[in-house]
Amino acid sequence: MNGQVVQLPVRGGADRIVTKQQLASHLGRSPRWVEMRVKDGMPVIEGTDRYGRRRYNLRECEAWLNGGRPKPAKREDRLTVLEREVAELRAQVGELRRAG
């Protein structure tokens, strides 16, 4: 083997899902550059494998980079999500104390 990557055809016109490294290589950029574009709102598929790594729909990413798609709504940061979950749990504990 000479280390050459062979692109297999995609059946049924399905979108090509790639890793961060594959996307970076396809775009001629670094993986860090891809991470920065995700922070700017580039589409990403969260936690698609057993290790929770992201994947990227090549067509959607290219469209976003070409300005063909609006920025998605800003994702909530992890701290905001955790604070909301803690508040919900606190309310549930209060209800249980009142009931018991």
PDB file of N, CA and C in Angstrom:
ATOM      1  N   MET A   1       0.846  -1.190   0.000  1.00  0.00           N
ATOM      2  CA  MET A   1       0.000   0.000   0.000  1.00  0.00           C
ATOM      3  C   MET A   1       0.886   1.246   0.000  1.00  0.00           C
ATOM      4  N   ASN A   2       0.443   2.249  -0.696  1.00  0.00           N
ATOM      5  CA  ASN A   2       1.219   3.479  -0.782  1.00  0.00           C
ATOM      6  C   ASN A   2       0.635   4.597   0.067  1.00  0.00           C
ATOM      7  N   GLY A   3      -0.377   4.286   0.902  1.00  0.00           N
ATOM      8  CA  GLY A   3      -0.970   5.299   1.775  1.00  0.00           C
ATOM      9  C   GLY A   3      -1.956   6.208   1.088  1.00  0.00           C
ATOM     10  N   GLN A   4      -2.352   5.869  -0.118  1.00  0.00           N
ATOM     11  CA  GLN A   4      -3.291   6.708  -0.865  1.00  0.00           C
ATOM     12  C   GLN A   4      -4.716   6.443  -0.390  1.00  0.00           C
ATOM     13  N   VAL A   5      -5.481   7.509  -0.195  1.00  0.00           N
ATOM     14  CA  VAL A   5      -6.869   7.396   0.210  1.00  0.00           C
ATOM     15  C   VAL A   5      -7.727   7.287  -1.044  1.00  0.00           C
ATOM     16  N   VAL A   6      -8.592   6.279  -1.054  1.00  0.00           N
ATOM     17  CA  VAL A   6      -9.479   6.073  -2.191  1.00  0.00           C
ATOM     18  C   VAL A   6     -10.883   6.465  -1.773  1.00  0.00           C
ATOM     19  N   GLN A   7     -11.492   7.404  -2.494  1.00  0.00           N
ATOM     20  CA  GLN A   7     -12.851   7.865  -2.195  1.00  0.00           C
ATOM     21  C   GLN A   7     -13.852   6.894  -2.813  1.00  0.00           C
ATOM     22  N   LEU A   8     -14.651   6.257  -1.973  1.00  0.00           N
ATOM     23  CA  LEU A   8     -15.677   5.349  -2.454  1.00  0.00           C
ATOM     24  C   LEU A   8     -16.930   6.136  -2.795  1.00  0.00           C
ATOM     25  N   PRO A   9     -17.691   5.683  -3.788  1.00  0.00           N
ATOM     26  CA  PRO A   9     -18.923   6.401  -4.134  1.00  0.00           C
ATOM     27  C   PRO A   9     -19.953   6.307  -3.020  1.00  0.00           C
ATOM     28  N   VAL A  10     -20.770   7.352  -2.900  1.00  0.00           N
ATOM     29  CA  VAL A  10     -21.822   7.405  -1.892  1.00  0.00           C
ATOM     30  C   VAL A  10     -23.114   6.953  -2.550  1.00  0.00           C
ATOM     31  N   ARG A  11     -23.789   5.997  -1.927  1.00  0.00           N
ATOM     32  CA  ARG A  11     -25.035   5.477  -2.488  1.00  0.00           C
ATOM     33  C   ARG A  11     -26.195   6.409  -2.249  1.00  0.00           C
ATOM     34  N   GLY A  12     -27.119   6.443  -3.205  1.00  0.00           N
ATOM     35  CA  GLY A  12     -28.381   7.152  -3.030  1.00  0.00           C
ATOM     36  C   GLY A  12     -28.261   8.655  -2.843  1.00  0.00           C
ATOM     37  N   GLY A  13     -27.139   9.245  -3.205  1.00  0.00           N
ATOM     38  CA  GLY A  13     -26.985  10.688  -3.082  1.00  0.00           C
ATOM     39  C   GLY A  13     -26.927  11.182  -1.639  1.00  0.00           C
ATOM     40  N   ALA A  14     -26.629  10.274  -0.711  1.00  0.00           N
ATOM     41  CA  ALA A  14     -26.577  10.654   0.695  1.00  0.00           C
ATOM     42  C   ALA A  14     -25.429  11.630   0.931  1.00  0.00           C
ATOM     43  N   ASP A  15     -25.560  12.432   1.969  1.00  0.00           N
ATOM     44  CA  ASP A  15     -24.510  13.380   2.316  1.00  0.00           C
ATOM     45  C   ASP A  15     -23.296  12.636   2.855  1.00  0.00           C
ATOM     46  N   ARG A  16     -22.127  13.174   2.585  1.00  0.00           N
ATOM     47  CA  ARG A  16     -20.891  12.569   3.067  1.00  0.00           C
ATOM     48  C   ARG A  16     -20.592  13.103   4.464  1.00  0.00           C
ATOM     49  N   ILE A  17     -20.463  12.198   5.427  1.00  0.00           N
ATOM     50  CA  ILE A  17     -20.153  12.554   6.805  1.00  0.00           C
ATOM     51  C   ILE A  17     -18.670  12.276   7.022  1.00  0.00           C
ATOM     52  N   VAL A  18     -17.948  13.277   7.533  1.00  0.00           N
ATOM     53  CA  VAL A  18     -16.498  13.163   7.671  1.00  0.00           C
ATOM     54  C   VAL A  18     -16.058  13.537   9.078  1.00  0.00           C
ATOM     55  N   THR A  19     -14.826  13.154   9.404  1.00  0.00           N
ATOM     56  CA  THR A  19     -14.229  13.532  10.682  1.00  0.00           C
ATOM     57  C   THR A  19     -13.653  14.950  10.568  1.00  0.00           C
ATOM     58  N   LYS A  20     -13.244  15.491  11.705  1.00  0.00           N
ATOM     59  CA  LYS A  20     -12.628  16.822  11.702  1.00  0.00           C
ATOM     60  C   LYS A  20     -11.363  16.829  10.849  1.00  0.00           C
ATOM     61  N   GLN A  21     -10.552  15.793  10.989  1.00  0.00           N
ATOM     62  CA  GLN A  21      -9.309  15.714  10.213  1.00  0.00           C
ATOM     63  C   GLN A  21      -9.608  15.635   8.725  1.00  0.00           C
ATOM     64  N   GLN A  22     -10.604  14.834   8.340  1.00  0.00           N
ATOM     65  CA  GLN A  22     -10.963  14.712   6.930  1.00  0.00           C
ATOM     66  C   GLN A  22     -11.492  16.034   6.377  1.00  0.00           C
ATOM     67  N   LEU A  23     -12.324  16.730   7.181  1.00  0.00           N
ATOM     68  CA  LEU A  23     -12.853  18.022   6.747  1.00  0.00           C
ATOM     69  C   LEU A  23     -11.726  19.030   6.574  1.00  0.00           C
ATOM     70  N   ALA A  24     -10.823  19.071   7.553  1.00  0.00           N
ATOM     71  CA  ALA A  24      -9.698  20.000   7.473  1.00  0.00           C
ATOM     72  C   ALA A  24      -8.851  19.722   6.236  1.00  0.00           C
ATOM     73  N   SER A  25      -8.579  18.463   5.979  1.00  0.00           N
ATOM     74  CA  SER A  25      -7.782  18.088   4.808  1.00  0.00           C
ATOM     75  C   SER A  25      -8.506  18.468   3.517  1.00  0.00           C
ATOM     76  N   HIS A  26      -9.797  18.207   3.450  1.00  0.00           N
ATOM     77  CA  HIS A  26     -10.584  18.537   2.267  1.00  0.00           C
ATOM     78  C   HIS A  26     -10.567  20.040   1.980  1.00  0.00           C
ATOM     79  N   LEU A  27     -10.623  20.846   3.053  1.00  0.00           N
ATOM     80  CA  LEU A  27     -10.666  22.299   2.899  1.00  0.00           C
ATOM     81  C   LEU A  27      -9.274  22.925   2.821  1.00  0.00           C
ATOM     82  N   GLY A  28      -8.234  22.111   3.045  1.00  0.00           N
ATOM     83  CA  GLY A  28      -6.871  22.642   3.018  1.00  0.00           C
ATOM     84  C   GLY A  28      -6.578  23.506   4.236  1.00  0.00           C
ATOM     85  N   ARG A  29      -7.185  23.156   5.344  1.00  0.00           N
ATOM     86  CA  ARG A  29      -7.014  23.905   6.592  1.00  0.00           C
ATOM     87  C   ARG A  29      -6.561  22.965   7.700  1.00  0.00           C
ATOM     88  N   SER A  30      -6.347  23.535   8.898  1.00  0.00           N
ATOM     89  CA  SER A  30      -5.944  22.727  10.045  1.00  0.00           C
ATOM     90  C   SER A  30      -7.182  22.288  10.835  1.00  0.00           C
ATOM     91  N   PRO A  31      -7.050  21.225  11.629  1.00  0.00           N
ATOM     92  CA  PRO A  31      -8.167  20.834  12.500  1.00  0.00           C
ATOM     93  C   PRO A  31      -8.553  21.961  13.469  1.00  0.00           C
ATOM     94  N   ARG A  32      -7.596  22.733  13.922  1.00  0.00           N
ATOM     95  CA  ARG A  32      -7.892  23.869  14.814  1.00  0.00           C
ATOM     96  C   ARG A  32      -8.761  24.898  14.092  1.00  0.00           C
ATOM     97  N   TRP A  33      -8.504  25.144  12.826  1.00  0.00           N
ATOM     98  CA  TRP A  33      -9.308  26.074  12.045  1.00  0.00           C
ATOM     99  C   TRP A  33     -10.754  25.584  11.994  1.00  0.00           C
ATOM    100  N   VAL A  34     -10.947  24.273  11.823  1.00  0.00           N
ATOM    101  CA  VAL A  34     -12.299  23.698  11.819  1.00  0.00           C
ATOM    102  C   VAL A  34     -12.973  23.961  13.166  1.00  0.00           C
ATOM    103  N   GLU A  35     -12.254  23.741  14.268  1.00  0.00           N
ATOM    104  CA  GLU A  35     -12.816  23.988  15.600  1.00  0.00           C
ATOM    105  C   GLU A  35     -13.273  25.440  15.750  1.00  0.00           C
ATOM    106  N   MET A  36     -12.474  26.363  15.226  1.00  0.00           N
ATOM    107  CA  MET A  36     -12.835  27.779  15.329  1.00  0.00           C
ATOM    108  C   MET A  36     -14.080  28.094  14.497  1.00  0.00           C
ATOM    109  N   ARG A  37     -14.228  27.462  13.341  1.00  0.00           N
ATOM    110  CA  ARG A  37     -15.431  27.692  12.525  1.00  0.00           C
ATOM    111  C   ARG A  37     -16.671  27.110  13.213  1.00  0.00           C
ATOM    112  N   VAL A  38     -16.524  26.018  13.933  1.00  0.00           N
ATOM    113  CA  VAL A  38     -17.655  25.459  14.689  1.00  0.00           C
ATOM    114  C   VAL A  38     -18.106  26.463  15.741  1.00  0.00           C
ATOM    115  N   LYS A  39     -17.147  27.113  16.399  1.00  0.00           N
ATOM    116  CA  LYS A  39     -17.500  28.147  17.386  1.00  0.00           C
ATOM    117  C   LYS A  39     -18.211  29.316  16.725  1.00  0.00           C
ATOM    118  N   ASP A  40     -17.930  29.541  15.447  1.00  0.00           N
ATOM    119  CA  ASP A  40     -18.585  30.615  14.698  1.00  0.00           C
ATOM    120  C   ASP A  40     -19.967  30.209  14.192  1.00  0.00           C
ATOM    121  N   GLY A  41     -20.308  28.920  14.346  1.00  0.00           N
ATOM    122  CA  GLY A  41     -21.632  28.464  13.941  1.00  0.00           C
ATOM    123  C   GLY A  41     -21.678  27.465  12.807  1.00  0.00           C
ATOM    124  N   MET A  42     -20.529  26.982  12.364  1.00  0.00           N
ATOM    125  CA  MET A  42     -20.533  25.984  11.290  1.00  0.00           C
ATOM    126  C   MET A  42     -21.266  24.732  11.768  1.00  0.00           C
ATOM    127  N   PRO A  43     -22.084  24.127  10.909  1.00  0.00           N
ATOM    128  CA  PRO A  43     -22.854  22.938  11.310  1.00  0.00           C
ATOM    129  C   PRO A  43     -21.955  21.787  11.744  1.00  0.00           C
ATOM    130  N   VAL A  44     -22.384  21.083  12.776  1.00  0.00           N
ATOM    131  CA  VAL A  44     -21.635  19.947  13.309  1.00  0.00           C
ATOM    132  C   VAL A  44     -22.638  18.913  13.803  1.00  0.00           C
ATOM    133  N   ILE A  45     -22.258  17.654  13.717  1.00  0.00           N
ATOM    134  CA  ILE A  45     -23.069  16.570  14.260  1.00  0.00           C
ATOM    135  C   ILE A  45     -22.381  16.144  15.543  1.00  0.00           C
ATOM    136  N   GLU A  46     -23.022  16.370  16.676  1.00  0.00           N
ATOM    137  CA  GLU A  46     -22.401  16.099  17.973  1.00  0.00           C
ATOM    138  C   GLU A  46     -22.377  14.612  18.302  1.00  0.00           C
ATOM    139  N   GLY A  47     -21.310  14.182  18.947  1.00  0.00           N
ATOM    140  CA  GLY A  47     -21.179  12.853  19.530  1.00  0.00           C
ATOM    141  C   GLY A  47     -21.707  11.692  18.720  1.00  0.00           C
ATOM    142  N   THR A  48     -21.150  11.472  17.544  1.00  0.00           N
ATOM    143  CA  THR A  48     -21.689  10.440  16.673  1.00  0.00           C
ATOM    144  C   THR A  48     -21.036   9.076  16.844  1.00  0.00           C
ATOM    145  N   ASP A  49     -19.968   8.993  17.622  1.00  0.00           N
ATOM    146  CA  ASP A  49     -19.370   7.675  17.835  1.00  0.00           C
ATOM    147  C   ASP A  49     -19.324   7.372  19.327  1.00  0.00           C
ATOM    148  N   ARG A  50     -18.841   6.219  19.674  1.00  0.00           N
ATOM    149  CA  ARG A  50     -18.877   5.804  21.081  1.00  0.00           C
ATOM    150  C   ARG A  50     -17.982   6.652  21.980  1.00  0.00           C
ATOM    151  N   TYR A  51     -17.103   7.438  21.392  1.00  0.00           N
ATOM    152  CA  TYR A  51     -16.229   8.317  22.161  1.00  0.00           C
ATOM    153  C   TYR A  51     -16.748   9.753  22.200  1.00  0.00           C
ATOM    154  N   GLY A  52     -17.896   9.999  21.582  1.00  0.00           N
ATOM    155  CA  GLY A  52     -18.493  11.323  21.613  1.00  0.00           C
ATOM    156  C   GLY A  52     -17.867  12.334  20.669  1.00  0.00           C
ATOM    157  N   ARG A  53     -17.110  11.852  19.693  1.00  0.00           N
ATOM    158  CA  ARG A  53     -16.467  12.773  18.757  1.00  0.00           C
ATOM    159  C   ARG A  53     -17.484  13.315  17.757  1.00  0.00           C
ATOM    160  N   ARG A  54     -17.212  14.504  17.298  1.00  0.00           N
ATOM    161  CA  ARG A  54     -18.075  15.169  16.320  1.00  0.00           C
ATOM    162  C   ARG A  54     -17.812  14.650  14.920  1.00  0.00           C
ATOM    163  N   ARG A  55     -18.824  14.780  14.086  1.00  0.00           N
ATOM    164  CA  ARG A  55     -18.690  14.507  12.664  1.00  0.00           C
ATOM    165  C   ARG A  55     -19.270  15.699  11.919  1.00  0.00           C
ATOM    166  N   TYR A  56     -18.963  15.783  10.649  1.00  0.00           N
ATOM    167  CA  TYR A  56     -19.352  16.948   9.859  1.00  0.00           C
ATOM    168  C   TYR A  56     -19.979  16.491   8.557  1.00  0.00           C
ATOM    169  N   ASN A  57     -21.100  17.102   8.191  1.00  0.00           N
ATOM    170  CA  ASN A  57     -21.729  16.852   6.907  1.00  0.00           C
ATOM    171  C   ASN A  57     -21.014  17.761   5.913  1.00  0.00           C
ATOM    172  N   LEU A  58     -20.289  17.156   4.999  1.00  0.00           N
ATOM    173  CA  LEU A  58     -19.437  17.921   4.087  1.00  0.00           C
ATOM    174  C   LEU A  58     -20.240  18.943   3.289  1.00  0.00           C
ATOM    175  N   ARG A  59     -21.398  18.539   2.776  1.00  0.00           N
ATOM    176  CA  ARG A  59     -22.224  19.450   1.969  1.00  0.00           C
ATOM    177  C   ARG A  59     -22.691  20.643   2.809  1.00  0.00           C
ATOM    178  N   GLU A  60     -23.157  20.388   4.031  1.00  0.00           N
ATOM    179  CA  GLU A  60     -23.637  21.479   4.890  1.00  0.00           C
ATOM    180  C   GLU A  60     -22.507  22.427   5.272  1.00  0.00           C
ATOM    181  N   CYS A  61     -21.338  21.880   5.570  1.00  0.00           N
ATOM    182  CA  CYS A  61     -20.202  22.729   5.950  1.00  0.00           C
ATOM    183  C   CYS A  61     -19.755  23.606   4.790  1.00  0.00           C
ATOM    184  N   GLU A  62     -19.686  23.022   3.603  1.00  0.00           N
ATOM    185  CA  GLU A  62     -19.296  23.816   2.435  1.00  0.00           C
ATOM    186  C   GLU A  62     -20.325  24.907   2.153  1.00  0.00           C
ATOM    187  N   ALA A  63     -21.608  24.568   2.277  1.00  0.00           N
ATOM    188  CA  ALA A  63     -22.657  25.574   2.054  1.00  0.00           C
ATOM    189  C   ALA A  63     -22.548  26.692   3.081  1.00  0.00           C
ATOM    190  N   TRP A  64     -22.306  26.338   4.339  1.00  0.00           N
ATOM    191  CA  TRP A  64     -22.174  27.349   5.391  1.00  0.00           C
ATOM    192  C   TRP A  64     -20.973  28.251   5.106  1.00  0.00           C
ATOM    193  N   LEU A  65     -19.859  27.658   4.719  1.00  0.00           N
ATOM    194  CA  LEU A  65     -18.662  28.442   4.427  1.00  0.00           C
ATOM    195  C   LEU A  65     -18.856  29.352   3.218  1.00  0.00           C
ATOM    196  N   ASN A  66     -19.682  28.932   2.270  1.00  0.00           N
ATOM    197  CA  ASN A  66     -19.965  29.749   1.086  1.00  0.00           C
ATOM    198  C   ASN A  66     -21.078  30.761   1.332  1.00  0.00           C
ATOM    199  N   GLY A  67     -21.580  30.819   2.542  1.00  0.00           N
ATOM    200  CA  GLY A  67     -22.613  31.797   2.869  1.00  0.00           C
ATOM    201  C   GLY A  67     -24.007  31.398   2.441  1.00  0.00           C
ATOM    202  N   GLY A  68     -24.196  30.145   2.052  1.00  0.00           N
ATOM    203  CA  GLY A  68     -25.495  29.702   1.591  1.00  0.00           C
ATOM    204  C   GLY A  68     -26.466  29.336   2.702  1.00  0.00           C
ATOM    205  N   ARG A  69     -25.995  29.335   3.930  1.00  0.00           N
ATOM    206  CA  ARG A  69     -26.861  28.972   5.062  1.00  0.00           C
ATOM    207  C   ARG A  69     -26.721  30.021   6.151  1.00  0.00           C
ATOM    208  N   PRO A  70     -27.807  30.331   6.799  1.00  0.00           N
ATOM    209  CA  PRO A  70     -27.707  31.248   7.938  1.00  0.00           C
ATOM    210  C   PRO A  70     -27.033  30.546   9.104  1.00  0.00           C
ATOM    211  N   LYS A  71     -26.462  31.331   9.977  1.00  0.00           N
ATOM    212  CA  LYS A  71     -25.868  30.768  11.179  1.00  0.00           C
ATOM    213  C   LYS A  71     -26.952  30.106  12.009  1.00  0.00           C
ATOM    214  N   PRO A  72     -26.694  28.911  12.509  1.00  0.00           N
ATOM    215  CA  PRO A  72     -27.677  28.305  13.395  1.00  0.00           C
ATOM    216  C   PRO A  72     -27.735  29.071  14.714  1.00  0.00           C
ATOM    217  N   ALA A  73     -28.814  28.868  15.446  1.00  0.00           N
ATOM    218  CA  ALA A  73     -28.936  29.522  16.748  1.00  0.00           C
ATOM    219  C   ALA A  73     -27.735  29.140  17.597  1.00  0.00           C
ATOM    220  N   LYS A  74     -27.256  30.079  18.381  1.00  0.00           N
ATOM    221  CA  LYS A  74     -26.081  29.828  19.197  1.00  0.00           C
ATOM    222  C   LYS A  74     -26.366  28.712  20.197  1.00  0.00           C
ATOM    223  N   ARG A  75     -25.437  27.762  20.236  1.00  0.00           N
ATOM    224  CA  ARG A  75     -25.587  26.658  21.177  1.00  0.00           C
ATOM    225  C   ARG A  75     -25.350  27.160  22.597  1.00  0.00           C
ATOM    226  N   GLU A  76     -26.078  26.582  23.524  1.00  0.00           N
ATOM    227  CA  GLU A  76     -25.852  26.939  24.908  1.00  0.00           C
ATOM    228  C   GLU A  76     -24.516  26.365  25.351  1.00  0.00           C
ATOM    229  N   ASP A  77     -23.781  27.136  26.127  1.00  0.00           N
ATOM    230  CA  ASP A  77     -22.530  26.593  26.620  1.00  0.00           C
ATOM    231  C   ASP A  77     -22.813  25.600  27.746  1.00  0.00           C
ATOM    232  N   ARG A  78     -21.844  24.767  28.023  1.00  0.00           N
ATOM    233  CA  ARG A  78     -22.017  23.681  28.996  1.00  0.00           C
ATOM    234  C   ARG A  78     -22.402  24.197  30.371  1.00  0.00           C
ATOM    235  N   LEU A  79     -21.844  25.306  30.812  1.00  0.00           N
ATOM    236  CA  LEU A  79     -22.144  25.855  32.126  1.00  0.00           C
ATOM    237  C   LEU A  79     -23.613  26.251  32.225  1.00  0.00           C
ATOM    238  N   THR A  80     -24.153  26.881  31.202  1.00  0.00           N
ATOM    239  CA  THR A  80     -25.557  27.281  31.207  1.00  0.00           C
ATOM    240  C   THR A  80     -26.460  26.057  31.307  1.00  0.00           C
ATOM    241  N   VAL A  81     -26.137  25.017  30.559  1.00  0.00           N
ATOM    242  CA  VAL A  81     -26.931  23.783  30.591  1.00  0.00           C
ATOM    243  C   VAL A  81     -26.884  23.169  31.988  1.00  0.00           C
ATOM    244  N   LEU A  82     -25.688  23.082  32.568  1.00  0.00           N
ATOM    245  CA  LEU A  82     -25.551  22.498  33.902  1.00  0.00           C
ATOM    246  C   LEU A  82     -26.282  23.319  34.957  1.00  0.00           C
ATOM    247  N   GLU A  83     -26.210  24.638  34.871  1.00  0.00           N
ATOM    248  CA  GLU A  83     -26.920  25.482  35.839  1.00  0.00           C
ATOM    249  C   GLU A  83     -28.428  25.254  35.771  1.00  0.00           C
ATOM    250  N   ARG A  84     -28.962  25.128  34.549  1.00  0.00           N
ATOM    251  CA  ARG A  84     -30.392  24.879  34.397  1.00  0.00           C
ATOM    252  C   ARG A  84     -30.769  23.518  34.978  1.00  0.00           C
ATOM    253  N   GLU A  85     -29.936  22.485  34.720  1.00  0.00           N
ATOM    254  CA  GLU A  85     -30.219  21.159  35.254  1.00  0.00           C
ATOM    255  C   GLU A  85     -30.176  21.139  36.773  1.00  0.00           C
ATOM    256  N   VAL A  86     -29.220  21.853  37.375  1.00  0.00           N
ATOM    257  CA  VAL A  86     -29.138  21.939  38.835  1.00  0.00           C
ATOM    258  C   VAL A  86     -30.393  22.611  39.395  1.00  0.00           C
ATOM    259  N   ALA A  87     -30.853  23.672  38.752  1.00  0.00           N
ATOM    260  CA  ALA A  87     -32.063  24.363  39.216  1.00  0.00           C
ATOM    261  C   ALA A  87     -33.276  23.430  39.141  1.00  0.00           C
ATOM    262  N   GLU A  88     -33.374  22.647  38.076  1.00  0.00           N
ATOM    263  CA  GLU A  88     -34.490  21.701  37.939  1.00  0.00           C
ATOM    264  C   GLU A  88     -34.427  20.632  39.021  1.00  0.00           C
ATOM    265  N   LEU A  89     -33.250  20.119  39.295  1.00  0.00           N
ATOM    266  CA  LEU A  89     -33.090  19.108  40.352  1.00  0.00           C
ATOM    267  C   LEU A  89     -33.413  19.695  41.727  1.00  0.00           C
ATOM    268  N   ARG A  90     -32.988  20.918  41.966  1.00  0.00           N
ATOM    269  CA  ARG A  90     -33.282  21.575  43.232  1.00  0.00           C
ATOM    270  C   ARG A  90     -34.796  21.689  43.432  1.00  0.00           C
ATOM    271  N   ALA A  91     -35.514  22.046  42.369  1.00  0.00           N
ATOM    272  CA  ALA A  91     -36.967  22.151  42.448  1.00  0.00           C
ATOM    273  C   ALA A  91     -37.594  20.788  42.725  1.00  0.00           C
ATOM    274  N   GLN A  92     -37.084  19.738  42.101  1.00  0.00           N
ATOM    275  CA  GLN A  92     -37.616  18.393  42.333  1.00  0.00           C
ATOM    276  C   GLN A  92     -37.382  17.942  43.765  1.00  0.00           C
ATOM    277  N   VAL A  93     -36.196  18.229  44.317  1.00  0.00           N
ATOM    278  CA  VAL A  93     -35.896  17.873  45.702  1.00  0.00           C
ATOM    279  C   VAL A  93     -36.835  18.623  46.648  1.00  0.00           C
ATOM    280  N   GLY A  94     -37.073  19.875  46.368  1.00  0.00           N
ATOM    281  CA  GLY A  94     -38.020  20.651  47.194  1.00  0.00           C
ATOM    282  C   GLY A  94     -39.417  20.058  47.178  1.00  0.00           C
ATOM    283  N   GLU A  95     -39.874  19.624  46.006  1.00  0.00           N
ATOM    284  CA  GLU A  95     -41.206  18.987  45.904  1.00  0.00           C
ATOM    285  C   GLU A  95     -41.237  17.689  46.686  1.00  0.00           C
ATOM    286  N   LEU A  96     -40.179  16.891  46.606  1.00  0.00           N
ATOM    287  CA  LEU A  96     -40.129  15.631  47.346  1.00  0.00           C
ATOM    288  C   LEU A  96     -40.139  15.853  48.856  1.00  0.00           C
ATOM    289  N   ARG A  97     -39.441  16.872  49.312  1.00  0.00           N
ATOM    290  CA  ARG A  97     -39.431  17.186  50.751  1.00  0.00           C
ATOM    291  C   ARG A  97     -40.807  17.598  51.239  1.00  0.00           C
ATOM    292  N   ARG A  98     -41.515  18.386  50.424  1.00  0.00           N
ATOM    293  CA  ARG A  98     -42.867  18.826  50.806  1.00  0.00           C
ATOM    294  C   ARG A  98     -43.845  17.657  50.816  1.00  0.00           C
ATOM    295  N   ALA A  99     -43.658  16.715  49.899  1.00  0.00           N
ATOM    296  CA  ALA A  99     -44.569  15.574  49.793  1.00  0.00           C
ATOM    297  C   ALA A  99     -44.291  14.530  50.871  1.00  0.00           C
ATOM    298  N   GLY A 100     -43.072  14.459  51.378  1.00  0.00           N
ATOM    299  CA  GLY A 100     -42.697  13.382  52.302  1.00  0.00           C
ATOM    300  C   GLY A 100     -42.677  13.852  53.670  1.00  0.00           C
TER     301      GLY A 100
END
